[in-house]
Amino acid sequence: MVGRLILLFGLISIASAAVKLQEVYSWNVLDWNYPDQYLKQQALQTGALIRQNALPVGIERWRDKLFVSVPRWRPGIPATLNYIPLDAPYEPSPKLTPYPSFQGNELGDCENGLTTVYRIKADSCDRLWVLDVGTYGYDPNVTNVCPYSINVYDLHTDQRIRRYVFRPEDIVSTTFIANIALDEGLSCDDTFAYFSDELGYGLIAYSWEQNKSWRFSHSYFFPDPLVGDFNIAGLNFQWGAEGIFGITTSPMSADGYRTLYFSPLSSYTEFAVSTRILRDESKVTGSYRDFKVVGTRGRDTHTTAKVMDITGVQLFSLIDQNAIGCWSSRLPLKPQNIAIADKDDVGLVFPSDVKIDNARNVWVMSDRMPVFLESELNYGDINFRIYVAPLEKLTQGTVCETESPVIQSPKSLSVYSPRLQTISQIPSKIFLPATSPRPATLYNPSISQNVIPKVSNNLLYSKQPQPFFFPPATPQTDLFNTNPWWLKDNSRIHDRI
Ligand SMILES: *[C@@H]1O[C@H](CO)[C@@H](O)[C@H](O)[C@H]1NC(C)=O
Ligand SMILES: *[C@@H]1O[C@H](CO)[C@@H](O)[C@H](O)[C@H]1NC(C)=O
């Protein structure tokens, strides 16, 4: 009897702790690297640095840099865009280094500096795409210090190579943009960026080649009024006005276009539109029916961030469940076809960002944001965490698992060949310590399957159009020909255990 109880207890504790995601970094409170101790003391004394006012929100990995964004919601944030060097000696709670510099993060220096940055994205042409929303403060005390501007950096030279200010027509008085998706075409010039306007209910498209932006409006960008109630970390609050938020592009389809997937934050529904529409400024009007309902994820699936990998698997944050969810776009989007990739009721409270790097590692940031905004963080506790896991490991044993990628057709090989050079330049191995390796033997596949409760949302969605399937993505298998470093790394982790 006692033995059985212990076994049961063991299983329960496994179920609530992340088993696949490895915690790489964690912080009670953030801190910054300064050129010297004197400057740091000065920053602390003048209030230029108030550590407990900093909340990390976005992450992105590019080679040996892990970018971390920190919005300026409160005073004392020395830099909104930062990075952690992955090639430096490992520290479990590294201090942030401003990117590209302190000067390049000057609050209110609209021409040269960044004021507030949320989620960021690197592309395969080694550029970092950053939207400066230009705000200081948090609702209702927000000041628009600078206009919305797209800032693109050359990651090799750390120079800003483009600054573009949104046209006044692109934004409305309530505009709030925290998410970005990239649509890379056949050349580096043929790149589009999309920005979701959560509170202005719009979608802004920007063409690198034309250096021009335009704005789409659609009723699918609005929140679902029935699901505006949130329960996270023991807090109950209403985010019922939150519209289009998490966005990601699919791999390129046979027709040469991608699909932009999007969902409002206050919603359980996933929508999509082909980039054929978004890339065409003339489609700003008359394209209502080109926007599609993909399906519903089911109850308690509010999401803030999503990303799709080259095999068409989508990962998304599940803020109600302290989890990362997954869906393979080869299957219809319905609750049965969604799985929890990993979950942790302590560590994954408010997963704020999820990214997949070129080596197909999934990076997750969790930051307890509702506690920071609606209550108060306990700085004696670990509040911010960054996790990583190979994508295949995360989806293993779930309905999202993909078959081994198929060999690609010569036609699409030529389409993707410019990229190959970039991908193969990635160092074969980076230093990626596992701070808290979980014993692989305890891993229980039946728990990881953990499918979201099959509660039918038919009543909520019966009036909406039938789910729509976009053409399947062309497999881009050639990208796998470079042996992923984490295969080796993975076996190393298991050896250690
Ligand atoms: C907004 O600013 C005012 C004046 O500085 C202050 O009294 C109030 O507490 C602030 N509200 C929030 C929600 O921070
Ligand atoms: C792009 O447009 C911006 C206007 O926001 C302008 O300042 C900038 O010089 C343009 N860049 C290029 C490369 O045309």
XYZ file of C-alpha atoms and ligand atoms in Angstrom:
525
model
C 0.000 0.000 0.000
C 2.739 2.416 1.013
C 4.685 1.426 -2.094
C 1.696 2.096 -4.295
C 1.134 5.482 -2.740
C 4.726 6.470 -3.326
C 4.480 5.315 -6.927
C 1.344 7.337 -7.457
C 2.868 10.380 -5.869
C 5.911 9.981 -8.076
C 3.792 9.901 -11.197
C 1.898 13.001 -10.181
C 5.049 14.971 -9.570
C 6.399 13.929 -12.957
C 3.207 15.047 -14.602
C 3.495 18.572 -13.260
C 7.191 19.128 -14.001
C 8.692 19.684 -17.402
C 10.147 16.387 -18.549
C 11.257 17.124 -22.086
C 12.184 20.785 -21.867
C 15.502 21.325 -20.135
C 15.853 24.422 -18.021
C 18.938 26.238 -19.312
C 18.711 29.596 -17.561
C 16.656 30.921 -14.665
C 16.516 34.139 -12.691
C 14.871 35.447 -9.543
C 15.459 38.938 -10.919
C 17.198 40.113 -14.081
C 20.497 41.951 -14.137
C 22.689 43.623 -16.749
C 26.346 43.625 -17.695
C 27.934 47.073 -17.569
C 31.341 48.041 -18.959
C 32.589 48.484 -15.378
C 31.448 48.397 -11.769
C 31.489 52.173 -11.437
C 28.966 52.607 -14.266
C 26.804 49.899 -12.777
C 26.797 51.520 -9.329
C 25.935 54.809 -10.966
C 23.023 53.184 -12.826
C 21.720 51.681 -9.596
C 22.025 54.984 -7.750
C 20.364 57.095 -10.439
C 17.547 54.608 -11.030
C 18.711 53.889 -14.586
C 18.725 50.265 -13.429
C 15.878 49.016 -11.229
C 16.282 45.264 -11.431
C 12.885 44.280 -10.040
C 11.124 46.309 -12.759
C 12.451 44.067 -15.525
C 10.360 41.289 -17.047
C 11.743 39.322 -20.018
C 9.187 38.629 -22.745
C 10.712 37.540 -26.066
C 13.541 35.223 -27.062
C 15.297 34.275 -30.274
C 18.376 32.219 -30.934
C 20.852 33.028 -33.689
C 24.069 31.001 -33.651
C 25.926 31.885 -30.453
C 23.485 34.580 -29.344
C 20.276 34.118 -27.408
C 18.290 37.339 -27.634
C 16.060 38.432 -24.770
C 13.687 41.399 -24.944
C 12.566 43.379 -21.905
C 9.760 45.901 -22.455
C 10.001 49.277 -20.733
C 6.790 48.943 -18.737
C 8.384 50.533 -15.676
C 11.403 52.755 -15.138
C 14.911 51.380 -14.714
C 15.249 49.160 -17.790
C 18.687 49.959 -19.241
C 18.096 48.086 -22.518
C 15.002 46.605 -24.152
C 16.921 44.383 -26.599
C 19.606 42.149 -25.117
C 21.413 38.880 -25.587
C 23.140 36.098 -23.718
C 26.320 34.792 -25.375
C 25.891 31.022 -25.755
C 29.616 30.551 -26.325
C 30.631 32.125 -23.007
C 31.322 30.015 -19.910
C 28.035 28.731 -18.593
C 26.222 30.639 -15.870
C 22.750 29.578 -14.713
C 21.573 33.198 -14.295
C 23.565 35.224 -16.794
C 23.417 38.999 -16.829
C 21.958 40.486 -19.992
C 24.108 42.334 -22.505
C 22.407 45.123 -24.503
C 22.153 44.573 -28.261
C 23.610 46.139 -30.235
C 24.762 48.449 -27.399
C 23.509 50.620 -24.532
C 23.425 53.581 -26.938
C 21.313 51.574 -29.373
C 18.768 51.094 -26.565
C 18.411 54.692 -25.450
C 14.873 55.334 -24.237
C 13.300 58.087 -26.326
C 16.156 58.371 -28.850
C 13.804 57.567 -31.710
C 16.376 57.869 -34.508
C 19.109 55.723 -32.991
C 17.694 53.859 -30.041
C 15.096 51.229 -29.168
C 12.468 52.138 -26.583
C 10.309 49.013 -26.133
C 10.672 45.718 -27.933
C 8.539 42.586 -27.537
C 9.041 39.512 -29.713
C 11.872 39.424 -32.213
C 12.779 37.210 -35.152
C 15.980 36.298 -36.958
C 15.855 35.263 -40.616
C 17.957 32.915 -42.716
C 19.749 35.895 -44.268
C 21.221 36.580 -40.822
C 19.131 39.636 -40.122
C 17.366 40.315 -36.842
C 13.901 41.859 -37.182
C 12.880 44.070 -34.303
C 9.754 46.176 -33.925
C 10.204 49.139 -31.612
C 6.728 49.996 -30.406
C 8.168 53.198 -28.937
C 6.122 53.063 -25.728
C 7.147 53.686 -22.158
C 4.909 52.512 -19.318
C 2.049 50.080 -19.109
C -1.693 50.505 -19.556
C -3.201 52.897 -18.440
C 0.031 54.872 -17.991
C 1.523 54.507 -21.446
C 3.439 57.256 -23.187
C 4.177 56.987 -26.895
C 7.727 58.255 -26.747
C 8.631 57.223 -30.301
C 6.711 56.111 -33.394
C 6.372 52.423 -34.303
C 9.497 51.504 -36.256
C 10.874 48.346 -37.801
C 14.569 47.981 -37.065
C 16.564 45.349 -38.902
C 20.102 44.421 -37.852
C 22.855 42.651 -39.744
C 23.786 39.944 -37.256
C 27.326 39.648 -38.645
C 28.219 43.318 -38.215
C 25.691 44.179 -35.450
C 24.795 47.250 -37.481
C 21.249 48.422 -37.995
C 20.696 48.186 -41.736
C 17.122 49.404 -41.919
C 14.767 51.619 -39.958
C 11.247 52.016 -41.235
C 8.557 54.040 -39.507
C 4.997 52.756 -39.913
C 2.743 55.077 -41.912
C 0.094 56.863 -39.830
C -2.513 54.779 -41.729
C -0.936 51.562 -40.426
C -1.877 52.223 -36.840
C -4.942 53.322 -34.912
C -5.255 55.028 -31.528
C -5.463 51.708 -29.643
C -2.665 49.944 -31.533
C -0.619 47.467 -29.483
C 1.777 45.181 -31.330
C 3.796 42.477 -29.599
C 4.210 39.753 -32.209
C 6.053 39.385 -35.487
C 6.196 36.738 -38.218
C 8.546 36.578 -41.190
C 7.758 35.422 -44.699
C 10.979 34.658 -46.508
C 10.754 34.275 -50.257
C 13.286 33.164 -52.817
C 15.882 35.815 -52.036
C 16.850 37.950 -49.068
C 15.210 40.947 -50.731
C 11.979 39.002 -51.116
C 11.165 39.103 -47.400
C 7.963 40.281 -45.788
C 7.271 40.852 -42.123
C 3.832 40.729 -40.510
C 2.787 42.394 -37.273
C -0.365 41.634 -35.294
C -2.149 44.632 -33.791
C -3.737 43.067 -30.727
C -5.798 45.992 -29.496
C -6.264 47.817 -32.802
C -7.408 44.555 -34.476
C -5.229 44.794 -37.547
C -2.466 43.000 -39.375
C 0.348 45.062 -40.858
C 2.447 43.754 -43.730
C 5.879 45.161 -44.581
C 7.867 44.479 -47.735
C 11.644 44.675 -47.400
C 12.036 45.162 -51.143
C 9.476 47.952 -51.432
C 10.313 49.413 -47.989
C 6.593 49.909 -47.595
C 3.812 48.755 -45.284
C 0.042 48.329 -45.438
C -2.689 47.288 -43.043
C -5.362 44.604 -43.210
C -8.531 44.623 -41.144
C -10.788 41.640 -40.581
C -13.396 40.496 -38.101
C -11.268 37.399 -37.419
C -8.792 39.723 -35.691
C -11.311 40.432 -32.935
C -11.462 38.602 -29.595
C -14.095 35.975 -28.889
C -16.255 37.704 -26.255
C -17.118 34.348 -24.673
C -13.597 33.439 -23.575
C -12.205 36.659 -22.093
C -11.854 35.244 -18.575
C -8.380 34.032 -17.576
C -7.168 31.979 -14.581
C -3.395 31.882 -14.354
C -1.127 31.343 -11.348
C -4.104 31.508 -9.022
C -5.115 34.910 -10.377
C -8.402 35.579 -12.102
C -8.501 38.458 -14.551
C -10.229 39.512 -17.752
C -8.306 40.119 -20.948
C -11.452 40.194 -23.023
C -10.369 42.934 -25.428
C -7.278 41.089 -26.647
C -7.455 40.362 -30.365
C -5.046 38.960 -32.970
C -1.824 38.060 -31.183
C 0.230 34.912 -31.840
C 1.217 34.664 -35.500
C 3.500 32.370 -37.477
C 4.160 31.501 -41.082
C 4.057 27.942 -42.402
C 6.729 26.431 -44.639
C 6.397 27.355 -48.295
C 3.615 25.529 -50.107
C 3.794 24.101 -53.589
C 2.229 27.317 -54.892
C 5.242 29.289 -53.665
C 3.397 30.995 -50.833
C 3.280 30.428 -47.113
C 0.280 30.466 -44.812
C 0.098 32.932 -41.967
C -1.564 31.304 -38.962
C -2.993 33.608 -36.335
C -5.188 33.579 -33.263
C -6.582 36.322 -31.073
C -5.370 36.088 -27.474
C -8.916 36.014 -26.144
C -9.954 33.072 -28.341
C -9.533 29.324 -28.781
C -9.812 29.533 -32.565
C -7.042 29.430 -35.143
C -7.326 31.378 -38.393
C -5.144 31.593 -41.465
C -4.512 33.521 -44.639
C -2.186 32.873 -47.556
C 0.777 35.205 -47.891
C -0.338 35.577 -51.514
C -2.953 37.934 -50.078
C -0.788 39.634 -47.475
C 2.038 40.350 -49.930
C -0.326 42.193 -52.246
C -1.171 45.691 -51.101
C -4.199 45.796 -53.396
C -5.758 42.925 -51.389
C -6.195 45.184 -48.379
C -9.734 45.494 -49.656
C -11.890 42.782 -51.173
C -10.078 39.859 -49.563
C -12.529 39.080 -46.748
C -13.065 35.491 -47.864
C -9.376 34.775 -48.289
C -9.101 34.662 -44.514
C -10.012 31.194 -43.238
C -11.044 29.477 -40.040
C -8.603 26.625 -39.453
C -10.283 25.126 -36.399
C -10.417 25.270 -32.632
C -7.857 24.069 -30.142
C -10.458 23.449 -27.427
C -10.995 24.763 -23.934
C -8.318 26.624 -21.976
C -6.083 27.202 -24.974
C -5.409 30.928 -24.849
C -2.078 31.437 -26.566
C 0.393 34.318 -26.795
C 3.071 32.934 -29.103
C 3.304 30.326 -31.816
C 5.866 29.014 -34.245
C 5.767 26.490 -37.071
C 8.716 24.370 -38.101
C 9.690 23.304 -41.602
C 7.734 20.045 -41.326
C 4.513 21.899 -40.532
C 4.372 21.220 -36.793
C 3.089 24.200 -34.855
C 4.112 24.823 -31.258
C 2.267 27.351 -29.145
C 2.182 28.602 -25.595
C -0.791 27.450 -23.504
C -0.938 30.121 -20.848
C -3.928 28.614 -18.977
C -2.185 25.261 -18.657
C 1.436 26.253 -17.938
C 2.294 24.311 -21.037
C 3.541 24.235 -24.596
C 1.054 22.708 -27.014
C 1.602 21.239 -30.446
C -0.378 20.541 -33.590
C 0.692 18.953 -36.838
C -0.856 20.930 -39.692
C -1.250 17.682 -41.653
C -4.209 16.961 -39.370
C -7.433 18.958 -39.068
C -7.230 21.417 -36.198
C -9.500 20.114 -33.454
C -8.959 19.340 -29.783
C -8.204 15.655 -30.450
C -5.320 16.578 -32.723
C -3.651 18.844 -30.205
C -1.240 17.627 -27.564
C 0.645 19.039 -24.644
C 4.292 18.857 -25.646
C 5.400 19.690 -22.121
C 3.938 21.192 -18.976
C 5.260 22.494 -15.666
C 2.999 24.019 -13.057
C 5.897 25.863 -11.440
C 8.425 26.518 -14.177
C 6.097 27.170 -17.099
C 3.783 29.684 -15.481
C 3.098 32.029 -18.379
C 5.132 30.713 -21.279
C 5.627 34.041 -23.050
C 7.570 33.006 -26.129
C 8.441 29.902 -28.120
C 10.952 29.755 -30.971
C 12.599 27.081 -33.107
C 16.220 27.630 -34.138
C 18.033 26.443 -37.254
C 19.153 23.256 -35.515
C 15.483 22.507 -34.725
C 15.787 23.191 -31.019
C 12.726 24.632 -29.359
C 13.376 27.548 -26.993
C 10.778 28.583 -24.443
C 10.663 31.620 -22.159
C 8.372 31.683 -19.126
C 7.996 34.815 -17.029
C 4.920 34.789 -14.694
C 3.715 37.918 -16.492
C 0.213 38.071 -14.957
C 1.731 38.049 -11.472
C 4.045 40.906 -12.491
C 1.176 42.905 -14.011
C -1.780 42.071 -11.807
C -0.035 41.377 -8.498
C 3.598 41.311 -7.402
C 6.434 38.910 -8.082
C 8.242 37.297 -5.177
C 11.912 37.976 -5.901
C 12.955 35.306 -3.433
C 11.625 32.808 -5.950
C 12.706 31.857 -9.470
C 10.491 33.939 -11.746
C 11.985 33.729 -15.249
C 13.169 30.646 -17.046
C 14.481 29.664 -20.453
C 14.079 26.075 -21.580
C 15.302 24.181 -24.606
C 14.575 20.786 -26.173
C 14.992 19.242 -29.608
C 11.705 19.526 -31.491
C 11.564 15.787 -32.166
C 11.926 15.039 -28.480
C 9.110 17.451 -27.616
C 6.616 15.944 -30.031
C 7.692 12.322 -29.463
C 4.803 10.074 -28.548
C 2.187 12.754 -29.241
C -0.292 13.204 -32.037
C 2.015 15.942 -33.392
C 4.882 13.575 -34.111
C 5.964 13.833 -37.729
C 7.350 11.077 -39.910
C 10.941 11.339 -40.999
C 11.100 14.054 -43.603
C 10.679 12.846 -47.176
C 13.260 13.392 -49.876
C 12.625 16.619 -51.616
C 11.903 17.168 -55.281
C 14.609 18.737 -57.472
C 12.348 21.734 -58.152
C 12.074 22.787 -54.572
C 15.731 21.976 -54.005
C 16.640 24.728 -56.406
C 14.148 26.958 -54.657
C 15.860 26.485 -51.332
C 19.476 26.278 -52.366
C 20.302 29.880 -51.380
C 19.362 28.989 -47.847
C 21.484 25.877 -47.673
C 24.711 27.796 -47.556
C 23.492 29.803 -44.626
C 22.275 26.790 -42.706
C 25.473 24.811 -43.221
C 27.545 27.659 -41.806
C 26.024 27.111 -38.407
C 28.583 25.802 -35.949
C 28.177 22.059 -35.682
C 27.969 22.302 -31.923
C 27.363 24.945 -29.326
C 27.816 24.804 -25.618
C 24.405 24.019 -24.232
C 24.498 22.947 -20.643
C 21.628 21.138 -19.023
C 21.147 22.650 -15.600
C 18.603 20.219 -14.340
C 18.637 17.058 -16.401
C 15.576 14.955 -15.709
C 16.127 11.226 -15.443
C 15.133 9.736 -18.763
C 14.011 6.547 -17.053
C 11.210 8.378 -15.265
C 9.789 9.611 -18.515
C 6.337 8.160 -19.043
C 5.010 8.442 -22.597
C 1.392 8.046 -21.538
C 1.653 11.191 -19.425
C 3.314 13.178 -22.139
C 0.426 12.387 -24.428
C -1.709 14.422 -22.113
C -4.208 15.452 -24.750
C -6.215 18.553 -23.960
C -9.667 17.600 -22.673
C -11.984 16.808 -25.536
C -14.578 19.408 -24.747
C -16.624 20.226 -27.778
C -16.762 23.839 -28.785
C -19.370 23.186 -31.437
C -21.836 25.451 -29.727
C -19.398 28.327 -29.791
C -18.307 27.897 -33.336
C -21.201 26.348 -35.181
C -21.962 29.556 -37.039
C -18.472 29.868 -38.432
C -17.456 28.652 -41.873
C -16.214 25.109 -42.314
C -12.572 24.513 -41.433
C -10.307 25.058 -44.375
C -7.180 23.168 -45.419
C -4.319 24.923 -47.036
C -2.262 22.971 -49.543
C 0.309 20.799 -47.768
C 3.736 22.303 -47.484
C 6.495 21.178 -49.779
C 8.926 19.140 -47.717
C 12.237 20.947 -47.315
C 14.229 17.930 -46.355
C 17.552 19.147 -47.650
C 17.853 21.241 -44.524
C 18.342 18.060 -42.535
C 21.306 16.914 -44.549
C 23.527 18.866 -42.240
C 23.680 16.577 -39.241
C 21.954 18.387 -36.371
C 24.375 18.910 -33.542
C 21.822 18.079 -30.913
C 21.666 14.458 -31.957
C 25.135 14.148 -30.517
C 24.343 16.460 -27.655
C 21.255 14.492 -26.820
C 23.087 11.236 -26.456
C 25.538 13.072 -24.250
C 22.720 14.180 -21.953
C 21.434 10.621 -21.686
C 24.911 9.284 -21.015
C 25.282 11.653 -18.129
C 22.068 10.403 -16.584
C -0.489 55.882 -13.268
O 0.200 57.071 -12.933
C -0.386 57.780 -11.857
C 0.355 59.087 -11.706
O 1.724 58.912 -11.831
C -0.339 56.916 -10.600
O -0.944 57.584 -9.515
C -1.062 55.608 -10.858
O -0.923 54.744 -9.759
C -0.499 54.929 -12.099
N -1.306 53.764 -12.415
C -0.777 52.579 -12.681
C -1.752 51.501 -12.966
O 0.406 52.370 -12.687
C 12.727 53.089 -45.874
O 11.730 53.992 -45.468
C 12.098 54.838 -44.409
C 10.866 55.646 -44.029
O 10.288 55.119 -42.877
C 13.257 55.711 -44.829
O 13.639 56.538 -43.780
C 14.410 54.831 -45.244
O 15.460 55.624 -45.744
C 13.974 53.849 -46.312
N 15.046 52.899 -46.535
C 15.375 52.485 -47.751
C 16.507 51.545 -47.824
O 14.781 52.848 -48.741
